[in-house]
């Protein structure tokens, strides 16, 4: 019996992060948030303390996905950022319920960033990122198209709001311009703006996460097939 020789090719394997690393990050986040709460720090500080221990984990995972799958790392990073963004909107909705709908007391955890300029540039970046993902993966991943439809509608809403805030100041602040296109009091009134934008983000983020998980499964299967094809096979002499 002889072994057929093949050119040596590097085979990378995707190893999940050890459970102890995830557990340590989770415990650190809980301890830091509890300490910040005890000291009566503002909500944004408490949330920030909960995020910080996870940053090395996210960096390592993004780097690993880049080394193994290249483009998928961008997909992962955008999805994580969007989940965090949806979480901010969920906090705002919770605050609205707790404050009987008083928007003045319901600006999310990072209320200092609740400005039209921040919203516009963030959502423009999200829209462009989603377009990039559709260009790369859209032919085999229909969920990304669902995300893009709602990201585009959200982007149009913020383009309008950004323009009105810049060039129609009185209309924006005193005549309902703050409501936007589909917000209650806007051009085509539906529900209050915070609920509308939570809905936009929900319909952007959930399909995007599903699309990412689907693409991750495809990439892992493809890597598995490539790895198997590189294993030397025994042949008869």
PDB file of C-alpha atoms in Angstrom:
ATOM      1  CA  UNK A   1       0.000   0.000   0.000  1.00  0.00           C
ATOM      2  CA  UNK A   2       1.199   3.468  -0.784  1.00  0.00           C
ATOM      3  CA  UNK A   3       0.008   6.904   0.157  1.00  0.00           C
ATOM      4  CA  UNK A   4      -0.736   9.310  -2.692  1.00  0.00           C
ATOM      5  CA  UNK A   5       1.252  12.481  -2.143  1.00  0.00           C
ATOM      6  CA  UNK A   6      -0.417  15.861  -2.397  1.00  0.00           C
ATOM      7  CA  UNK A   7       0.878  19.359  -2.029  1.00  0.00           C
ATOM      8  CA  UNK A   8       0.737  20.424   1.589  1.00  0.00           C
ATOM      9  CA  UNK A   9      -2.011  22.999   2.011  1.00  0.00           C
ATOM     10  CA  UNK A  10      -2.781  24.915   5.203  1.00  0.00           C
ATOM     11  CA  UNK A  11      -6.051  23.788   6.773  1.00  0.00           C
ATOM     12  CA  UNK A  12      -7.605  26.152   9.247  1.00  0.00           C
ATOM     13  CA  UNK A  13     -10.210  24.955  11.669  1.00  0.00           C
ATOM     14  CA  UNK A  14     -12.849  27.134  13.271  1.00  0.00           C
ATOM     15  CA  UNK A  15     -12.700  26.711  17.016  1.00  0.00           C
ATOM     16  CA  UNK A  16     -15.449  28.238  19.158  1.00  0.00           C
ATOM     17  CA  UNK A  17     -14.330  30.445  21.984  1.00  0.00           C
ATOM     18  CA  UNK A  18     -13.848  28.429  25.188  1.00  0.00           C
ATOM     19  CA  UNK A  19     -16.849  28.449  27.510  1.00  0.00           C
ATOM     20  CA  UNK A  20     -14.671  29.788  30.332  1.00  0.00           C
ATOM     21  CA  UNK A  21     -13.883  32.908  28.279  1.00  0.00           C
ATOM     22  CA  UNK A  22     -17.573  33.587  27.638  1.00  0.00           C
ATOM     23  CA  UNK A  23     -18.392  32.886  31.281  1.00  0.00           C
ATOM     24  CA  UNK A  24     -15.644  35.208  32.515  1.00  0.00           C
ATOM     25  CA  UNK A  25     -16.837  38.000  30.210  1.00  0.00           C
ATOM     26  CA  UNK A  26     -20.426  37.539  31.336  1.00  0.00           C
ATOM     27  CA  UNK A  27     -19.521  37.560  35.024  1.00  0.00           C
ATOM     28  CA  UNK A  28     -17.322  40.630  34.600  1.00  0.00           C
ATOM     29  CA  UNK A  29     -20.176  42.441  32.853  1.00  0.00           C
ATOM     30  CA  UNK A  30     -22.620  41.555  35.638  1.00  0.00           C
ATOM     31  CA  UNK A  31     -20.210  42.635  38.385  1.00  0.00           C
ATOM     32  CA  UNK A  32     -19.370  45.941  36.692  1.00  0.00           C
ATOM     33  CA  UNK A  33     -23.031  46.755  36.009  1.00  0.00           C
ATOM     34  CA  UNK A  34     -23.974  45.884  39.584  1.00  0.00           C
ATOM     35  CA  UNK A  35     -21.196  48.081  40.949  1.00  0.00           C
ATOM     36  CA  UNK A  36     -22.215  50.983  38.694  1.00  0.00           C
ATOM     37  CA  UNK A  37     -25.852  50.575  39.731  1.00  0.00           C
ATOM     38  CA  UNK A  38     -24.893  50.580  43.408  1.00  0.00           C
ATOM     39  CA  UNK A  39     -22.982  53.817  42.875  1.00  0.00           C
ATOM     40  CA  UNK A  40     -26.053  55.280  41.143  1.00  0.00           C
ATOM     41  CA  UNK A  41     -24.221  56.061  37.943  1.00  0.00           C
ATOM     42  CA  UNK A  42     -26.280  57.210  34.927  1.00  0.00           C
ATOM     43  CA  UNK A  43     -27.858  54.497  32.784  1.00  0.00           C
ATOM     44  CA  UNK A  44     -25.420  55.011  29.914  1.00  0.00           C
ATOM     45  CA  UNK A  45     -22.469  54.348  32.246  1.00  0.00           C
ATOM     46  CA  UNK A  46     -24.105  51.175  33.572  1.00  0.00           C
ATOM     47  CA  UNK A  47     -24.734  49.895  30.039  1.00  0.00           C
ATOM     48  CA  UNK A  48     -21.205  50.856  28.952  1.00  0.00           C
ATOM     49  CA  UNK A  49     -19.745  48.869  31.858  1.00  0.00           C
ATOM     50  CA  UNK A  50     -21.774  45.890  30.692  1.00  0.00           C
ATOM     51  CA  UNK A  51     -20.436  46.203  27.151  1.00  0.00           C
ATOM     52  CA  UNK A  52     -16.722  46.684  27.858  1.00  0.00           C
ATOM     53  CA  UNK A  53     -15.928  43.081  28.995  1.00  0.00           C
ATOM     54  CA  UNK A  54     -17.388  41.765  25.734  1.00  0.00           C
ATOM     55  CA  UNK A  55     -15.239  43.913  23.447  1.00  0.00           C
ATOM     56  CA  UNK A  56     -12.182  41.582  23.463  1.00  0.00           C
ATOM     57  CA  UNK A  57     -14.477  38.620  22.753  1.00  0.00           C
ATOM     58  CA  UNK A  58     -16.069  40.407  19.797  1.00  0.00           C
ATOM     59  CA  UNK A  59     -12.651  41.454  18.487  1.00  0.00           C
ATOM     60  CA  UNK A  60     -11.270  37.921  18.681  1.00  0.00           C
ATOM     61  CA  UNK A  61     -14.359  36.459  17.001  1.00  0.00           C
ATOM     62  CA  UNK A  62     -14.301  39.059  14.225  1.00  0.00           C
ATOM     63  CA  UNK A  63     -10.594  38.420  13.607  1.00  0.00           C
ATOM     64  CA  UNK A  64     -11.185  34.657  13.522  1.00  0.00           C
ATOM     65  CA  UNK A  65     -13.993  35.023  10.996  1.00  0.00           C
ATOM     66  CA  UNK A  66     -11.862  37.314   8.854  1.00  0.00           C
ATOM     67  CA  UNK A  67      -9.013  34.792   8.774  1.00  0.00           C
ATOM     68  CA  UNK A  68     -11.322  31.947   7.835  1.00  0.00           C
ATOM     69  CA  UNK A  69     -14.095  33.570   5.807  1.00  0.00           C
ATOM     70  CA  UNK A  70     -12.961  37.127   4.996  1.00  0.00           C
ATOM     71  CA  UNK A  71     -16.213  38.930   4.089  1.00  0.00           C
ATOM     72  CA  UNK A  72     -18.202  37.116   6.758  1.00  0.00           C
ATOM     73  CA  UNK A  73     -16.336  39.122   9.407  1.00  0.00           C
ATOM     74  CA  UNK A  74     -17.986  42.310   8.119  1.00  0.00           C
ATOM     75  CA  UNK A  75     -21.349  40.533   8.163  1.00  0.00           C
ATOM     76  CA  UNK A  76     -20.748  39.529  11.796  1.00  0.00           C
ATOM     77  CA  UNK A  77     -19.623  43.010  12.875  1.00  0.00           C
ATOM     78  CA  UNK A  78     -22.573  44.780  11.226  1.00  0.00           C
ATOM     79  CA  UNK A  79     -25.012  42.279  12.746  1.00  0.00           C
ATOM     80  CA  UNK A  80     -23.591  42.751  16.250  1.00  0.00           C
ATOM     81  CA  UNK A  81     -23.721  46.546  15.964  1.00  0.00           C
ATOM     82  CA  UNK A  82     -27.291  46.386  14.730  1.00  0.00           C
ATOM     83  CA  UNK A  83     -28.363  44.108  17.584  1.00  0.00           C
ATOM     84  CA  UNK A  84     -26.901  46.702  19.959  1.00  0.00           C
ATOM     85  CA  UNK A  85     -28.764  49.457  18.115  1.00  0.00           C
ATOM     86  CA  UNK A  86     -32.023  47.532  18.409  1.00  0.00           C
ATOM     87  CA  UNK A  87     -31.313  47.131  22.123  1.00  0.00           C
ATOM     88  CA  UNK A  88     -31.057  50.919  22.458  1.00  0.00           C
ATOM     89  CA  UNK A  89     -34.457  51.317  20.808  1.00  0.00           C
ATOM     90  CA  UNK A  90     -35.897  48.615  23.074  1.00  0.00           C
ATOM     91  CA  UNK A  91     -34.659  50.528  26.129  1.00  0.00           C
ATOM     92  CA  UNK A  92     -36.370  53.662  24.828  1.00  0.00           C
ATOM     93  CA  UNK A  93     -39.661  51.796  24.326  1.00  0.00           C
ATOM     94  CA  UNK A  94     -39.385  50.413  27.867  1.00  0.00           C
ATOM     95  CA  UNK A  95     -38.788  53.924  29.197  1.00  0.00           C
ATOM     96  CA  UNK A  96     -41.870  55.168  27.363  1.00  0.00           C
ATOM     97  CA  UNK A  97     -44.002  52.526  29.063  1.00  0.00           C
ATOM     98  CA  UNK A  98     -42.493  53.348  32.451  1.00  0.00           C
ATOM     99  CA  UNK A  99     -42.976  57.119  31.932  1.00  0.00           C
ATOM    100  CA  UNK A 100     -46.536  56.917  30.577  1.00  0.00           C
ATOM    101  CA  UNK A 101     -45.424  57.865  27.078  1.00  0.00           C
ATOM    102  CA  UNK A 102     -43.440  60.964  28.093  1.00  0.00           C
ATOM    103  CA  UNK A 103     -40.783  61.223  25.360  1.00  0.00           C
ATOM    104  CA  UNK A 104     -38.875  63.924  27.235  1.00  0.00           C
ATOM    105  CA  UNK A 105     -37.846  61.265  29.779  1.00  0.00           C
ATOM    106  CA  UNK A 106     -37.398  58.458  27.248  1.00  0.00           C
ATOM    107  CA  UNK A 107     -34.289  58.833  25.097  1.00  0.00           C
ATOM    108  CA  UNK A 108     -32.714  55.407  25.582  1.00  0.00           C
ATOM    109  CA  UNK A 109     -29.532  54.551  27.448  1.00  0.00           C
ATOM    110  CA  UNK A 110     -27.364  56.927  25.406  1.00  0.00           C
ATOM    111  CA  UNK A 111     -29.742  59.883  25.267  1.00  0.00           C
ATOM    112  CA  UNK A 112     -26.820  62.267  24.784  1.00  0.00           C
ATOM    113  CA  UNK A 113     -26.586  60.917  21.214  1.00  0.00           C
ATOM    114  CA  UNK A 114     -30.293  61.326  20.451  1.00  0.00           C
ATOM    115  CA  UNK A 115     -29.825  63.899  17.689  1.00  0.00           C
ATOM    116  CA  UNK A 116     -30.916  63.876  14.044  1.00  0.00           C
ATOM    117  CA  UNK A 117     -27.315  64.160  12.853  1.00  0.00           C
ATOM    118  CA  UNK A 118     -26.293  61.042  14.793  1.00  0.00           C
ATOM    119  CA  UNK A 119     -29.367  59.134  13.615  1.00  0.00           C
ATOM    120  CA  UNK A 120     -28.801  60.132   9.999  1.00  0.00           C
ATOM    121  CA  UNK A 121     -25.142  59.145   9.780  1.00  0.00           C
ATOM    122  CA  UNK A 122     -25.632  55.922  11.754  1.00  0.00           C
ATOM    123  CA  UNK A 123     -28.545  54.774   9.591  1.00  0.00           C
ATOM    124  CA  UNK A 124     -26.759  55.836   6.409  1.00  0.00           C
ATOM    125  CA  UNK A 125     -23.811  53.656   7.459  1.00  0.00           C
ATOM    126  CA  UNK A 126     -26.220  50.786   8.194  1.00  0.00           C
ATOM    127  CA  UNK A 127     -27.899  51.198   4.802  1.00  0.00           C
ATOM    128  CA  UNK A 128     -24.577  51.246   2.950  1.00  0.00           C
ATOM    129  CA  UNK A 129     -23.358  48.245   4.942  1.00  0.00           C
ATOM    130  CA  UNK A 130     -26.528  46.338   4.096  1.00  0.00           C
ATOM    131  CA  UNK A 131     -26.092  47.211   0.412  1.00  0.00           C
ATOM    132  CA  UNK A 132     -22.553  45.855   0.601  1.00  0.00           C
ATOM    133  CA  UNK A 133     -23.767  42.616   2.154  1.00  0.00           C
ATOM    134  CA  UNK A 134     -26.489  42.245  -0.482  1.00  0.00           C
ATOM    135  CA  UNK A 135     -23.882  42.763  -3.201  1.00  0.00           C
ATOM    136  CA  UNK A 136     -21.711  40.033  -1.672  1.00  0.00           C
ATOM    137  CA  UNK A 137     -24.296  37.513  -0.450  1.00  0.00           C
ATOM    138  CA  UNK A 138     -27.678  38.582  -1.827  1.00  0.00           C
ATOM    139  CA  UNK A 139     -27.862  36.040  -4.635  1.00  0.00           C
ATOM    140  CA  UNK A 140     -27.940  33.146  -2.185  1.00  0.00           C
ATOM    141  CA  UNK A 141     -29.505  34.809   0.851  1.00  0.00           C
ATOM    142  CA  UNK A 142     -33.021  36.196   0.477  1.00  0.00           C
ATOM    143  CA  UNK A 143     -33.215  37.366   4.098  1.00  0.00           C
ATOM    144  CA  UNK A 144     -30.740  40.113   3.287  1.00  0.00           C
ATOM    145  CA  UNK A 145     -33.168  41.561   0.755  1.00  0.00           C
ATOM    146  CA  UNK A 146     -35.846  41.791   3.449  1.00  0.00           C
ATOM    147  CA  UNK A 147     -33.387  43.666   5.649  1.00  0.00           C
ATOM    148  CA  UNK A 148     -32.435  45.967   2.767  1.00  0.00           C
ATOM    149  CA  UNK A 149     -36.067  46.903   2.020  1.00  0.00           C
ATOM    150  CA  UNK A 150     -36.646  48.107   5.578  1.00  0.00           C
ATOM    151  CA  UNK A 151     -33.172  49.673   5.850  1.00  0.00           C
ATOM    152  CA  UNK A 152     -33.975  51.677   2.702  1.00  0.00           C
ATOM    153  CA  UNK A 153     -37.347  52.833   4.071  1.00  0.00           C
ATOM    154  CA  UNK A 154     -35.628  53.798   7.331  1.00  0.00           C
ATOM    155  CA  UNK A 155     -32.929  55.681   5.421  1.00  0.00           C
ATOM    156  CA  UNK A 156     -35.527  57.686   3.458  1.00  0.00           C
ATOM    157  CA  UNK A 157     -37.194  58.598   6.758  1.00  0.00           C
ATOM    158  CA  UNK A 158     -33.931  59.870   8.221  1.00  0.00           C
ATOM    159  CA  UNK A 159     -32.937  61.717   5.057  1.00  0.00           C
ATOM    160  CA  UNK A 160     -36.206  63.629   5.330  1.00  0.00           C
ATOM    161  CA  UNK A 161     -35.762  64.294   9.056  1.00  0.00           C
ATOM    162  CA  UNK A 162     -32.151  65.406   8.622  1.00  0.00           C
ATOM    163  CA  UNK A 163     -33.088  67.813   5.824  1.00  0.00           C
ATOM    164  CA  UNK A 164     -36.021  69.298   7.745  1.00  0.00           C
ATOM    165  CA  UNK A 165     -33.931  69.706  10.888  1.00  0.00           C
ATOM    166  CA  UNK A 166     -31.201  71.515   8.932  1.00  0.00           C
ATOM    167  CA  UNK A 167     -33.194  73.711   6.585  1.00  0.00           C
ATOM    168  CA  UNK A 168     -36.721  73.959   8.031  1.00  0.00           C
ATOM    169  CA  UNK A 169     -35.923  74.535  11.684  1.00  0.00           C
ATOM    170  CA  UNK A 170     -39.229  76.131  12.705  1.00  0.00           C
ATOM    171  CA  UNK A 171     -41.258  73.475  10.926  1.00  0.00           C
ATOM    172  CA  UNK A 172     -39.209  70.707  12.548  1.00  0.00           C
ATOM    173  CA  UNK A 173     -39.517  72.055  16.102  1.00  0.00           C
ATOM    174  CA  UNK A 174     -42.940  73.660  16.191  1.00  0.00           C
ATOM    175  CA  UNK A 175     -45.059  72.291  13.356  1.00  0.00           C
ATOM    176  CA  UNK A 176     -44.624  68.530  13.540  1.00  0.00           C
ATOM    177  CA  UNK A 177     -41.512  68.078  11.412  1.00  0.00           C
ATOM    178  CA  UNK A 178     -40.053  65.932  14.193  1.00  0.00           C
ATOM    179  CA  UNK A 179     -42.635  63.234  13.378  1.00  0.00           C
ATOM    180  CA  UNK A 180     -41.083  62.547   9.977  1.00  0.00           C
ATOM    181  CA  UNK A 181     -42.893  60.895   7.089  1.00  0.00           C
ATOM    182  CA  UNK A 182     -44.803  58.060   8.769  1.00  0.00           C
ATOM    183  CA  UNK A 183     -44.727  59.116  12.417  1.00  0.00           C
ATOM    184  CA  UNK A 184     -47.900  60.285  14.138  1.00  0.00           C
ATOM    185  CA  UNK A 185     -48.352  63.900  13.085  1.00  0.00           C
ATOM    186  CA  UNK A 186     -46.200  63.418   9.988  1.00  0.00           C
ATOM    187  CA  UNK A 187     -46.974  63.388   6.275  1.00  0.00           C
ATOM    188  CA  UNK A 188     -48.638  59.950   6.404  1.00  0.00           C
ATOM    189  CA  UNK A 189     -49.411  59.516  10.115  1.00  0.00           C
ATOM    190  CA  UNK A 190     -49.249  56.031  11.643  1.00  0.00           C
ATOM    191  CA  UNK A 191     -47.789  55.496  15.126  1.00  0.00           C
ATOM    192  CA  UNK A 192     -45.608  57.680  17.346  1.00  0.00           C
ATOM    193  CA  UNK A 193     -42.067  58.124  16.070  1.00  0.00           C
ATOM    194  CA  UNK A 194     -40.278  55.995  18.737  1.00  0.00           C
ATOM    195  CA  UNK A 195     -42.515  52.994  18.012  1.00  0.00           C
ATOM    196  CA  UNK A 196     -42.174  53.485  14.259  1.00  0.00           C
ATOM    197  CA  UNK A 197     -38.380  53.540  14.393  1.00  0.00           C
ATOM    198  CA  UNK A 198     -38.281  50.568  16.743  1.00  0.00           C
ATOM    199  CA  UNK A 199     -40.338  48.748  14.101  1.00  0.00           C
ATOM    200  CA  UNK A 200     -37.949  49.832  11.331  1.00  0.00           C
ATOM    201  CA  UNK A 201     -34.945  48.575  13.269  1.00  0.00           C
ATOM    202  CA  UNK A 202     -36.639  45.331  14.263  1.00  0.00           C
ATOM    203  CA  UNK A 203     -37.381  44.564  10.612  1.00  0.00           C
ATOM    204  CA  UNK A 204     -33.796  45.399   9.639  1.00  0.00           C
ATOM    205  CA  UNK A 205     -32.024  43.518  12.419  1.00  0.00           C
ATOM    206  CA  UNK A 206     -33.967  40.244  12.725  1.00  0.00           C
ATOM    207  CA  UNK A 207     -33.732  39.320   9.014  1.00  0.00           C
ATOM    208  CA  UNK A 208     -30.068  40.366   9.053  1.00  0.00           C
ATOM    209  CA  UNK A 209     -29.267  38.070  11.983  1.00  0.00           C
ATOM    210  CA  UNK A 210     -31.127  35.185  10.300  1.00  0.00           C
ATOM    211  CA  UNK A 211     -29.210  35.906   7.090  1.00  0.00           C
ATOM    212  CA  UNK A 212     -25.897  35.923   8.983  1.00  0.00           C
ATOM    213  CA  UNK A 213     -26.600  32.602  10.695  1.00  0.00           C
ATOM    214  CA  UNK A 214     -27.597  31.079   7.355  1.00  0.00           C
ATOM    215  CA  UNK A 215     -24.426  32.359   5.699  1.00  0.00           C
ATOM    216  CA  UNK A 216     -22.280  31.161   8.604  1.00  0.00           C
ATOM    217  CA  UNK A 217     -23.720  27.658   8.202  1.00  0.00           C
ATOM    218  CA  UNK A 218     -22.988  27.742   4.458  1.00  0.00           C
ATOM    219  CA  UNK A 219     -19.412  28.917   5.073  1.00  0.00           C
ATOM    220  CA  UNK A 220     -18.753  26.251   7.714  1.00  0.00           C
ATOM    221  CA  UNK A 221     -20.091  23.539   5.411  1.00  0.00           C
ATOM    222  CA  UNK A 222     -17.937  24.803   2.560  1.00  0.00           C
ATOM    223  CA  UNK A 223     -14.867  24.822   4.800  1.00  0.00           C
ATOM    224  CA  UNK A 224     -15.641  21.281   5.925  1.00  0.00           C
ATOM    225  CA  UNK A 225     -15.808  20.082   2.315  1.00  0.00           C
ATOM    226  CA  UNK A 226     -12.521  21.792   1.448  1.00  0.00           C
ATOM    227  CA  UNK A 227     -10.841  20.275   4.493  1.00  0.00           C
ATOM    228  CA  UNK A 228     -12.034  16.766   3.598  1.00  0.00           C
ATOM    229  CA  UNK A 229     -10.834  17.165   0.015  1.00  0.00           C
ATOM    230  CA  UNK A 230      -7.305  17.926   1.228  1.00  0.00           C
ATOM    231  CA  UNK A 231      -6.977  14.813   3.410  1.00  0.00           C
ATOM    232  CA  UNK A 232      -4.537  12.380   1.755  1.00  0.00           C
ATOM    233  CA  UNK A 233      -6.237   9.219   0.505  1.00  0.00           C
ATOM    234  CA  UNK A 234      -4.727   5.746   0.498  1.00  0.00           C
ATOM    235  CA  UNK A 235      -4.538   4.025  -2.855  1.00  0.00           C
ATOM    236  CA  UNK A 236      -3.478   0.541  -3.817  1.00  0.00           C
ATOM    237  CA  UNK A 237       0.141   0.104  -4.956  1.00  0.00           C
TER     238      UNK A 237
END
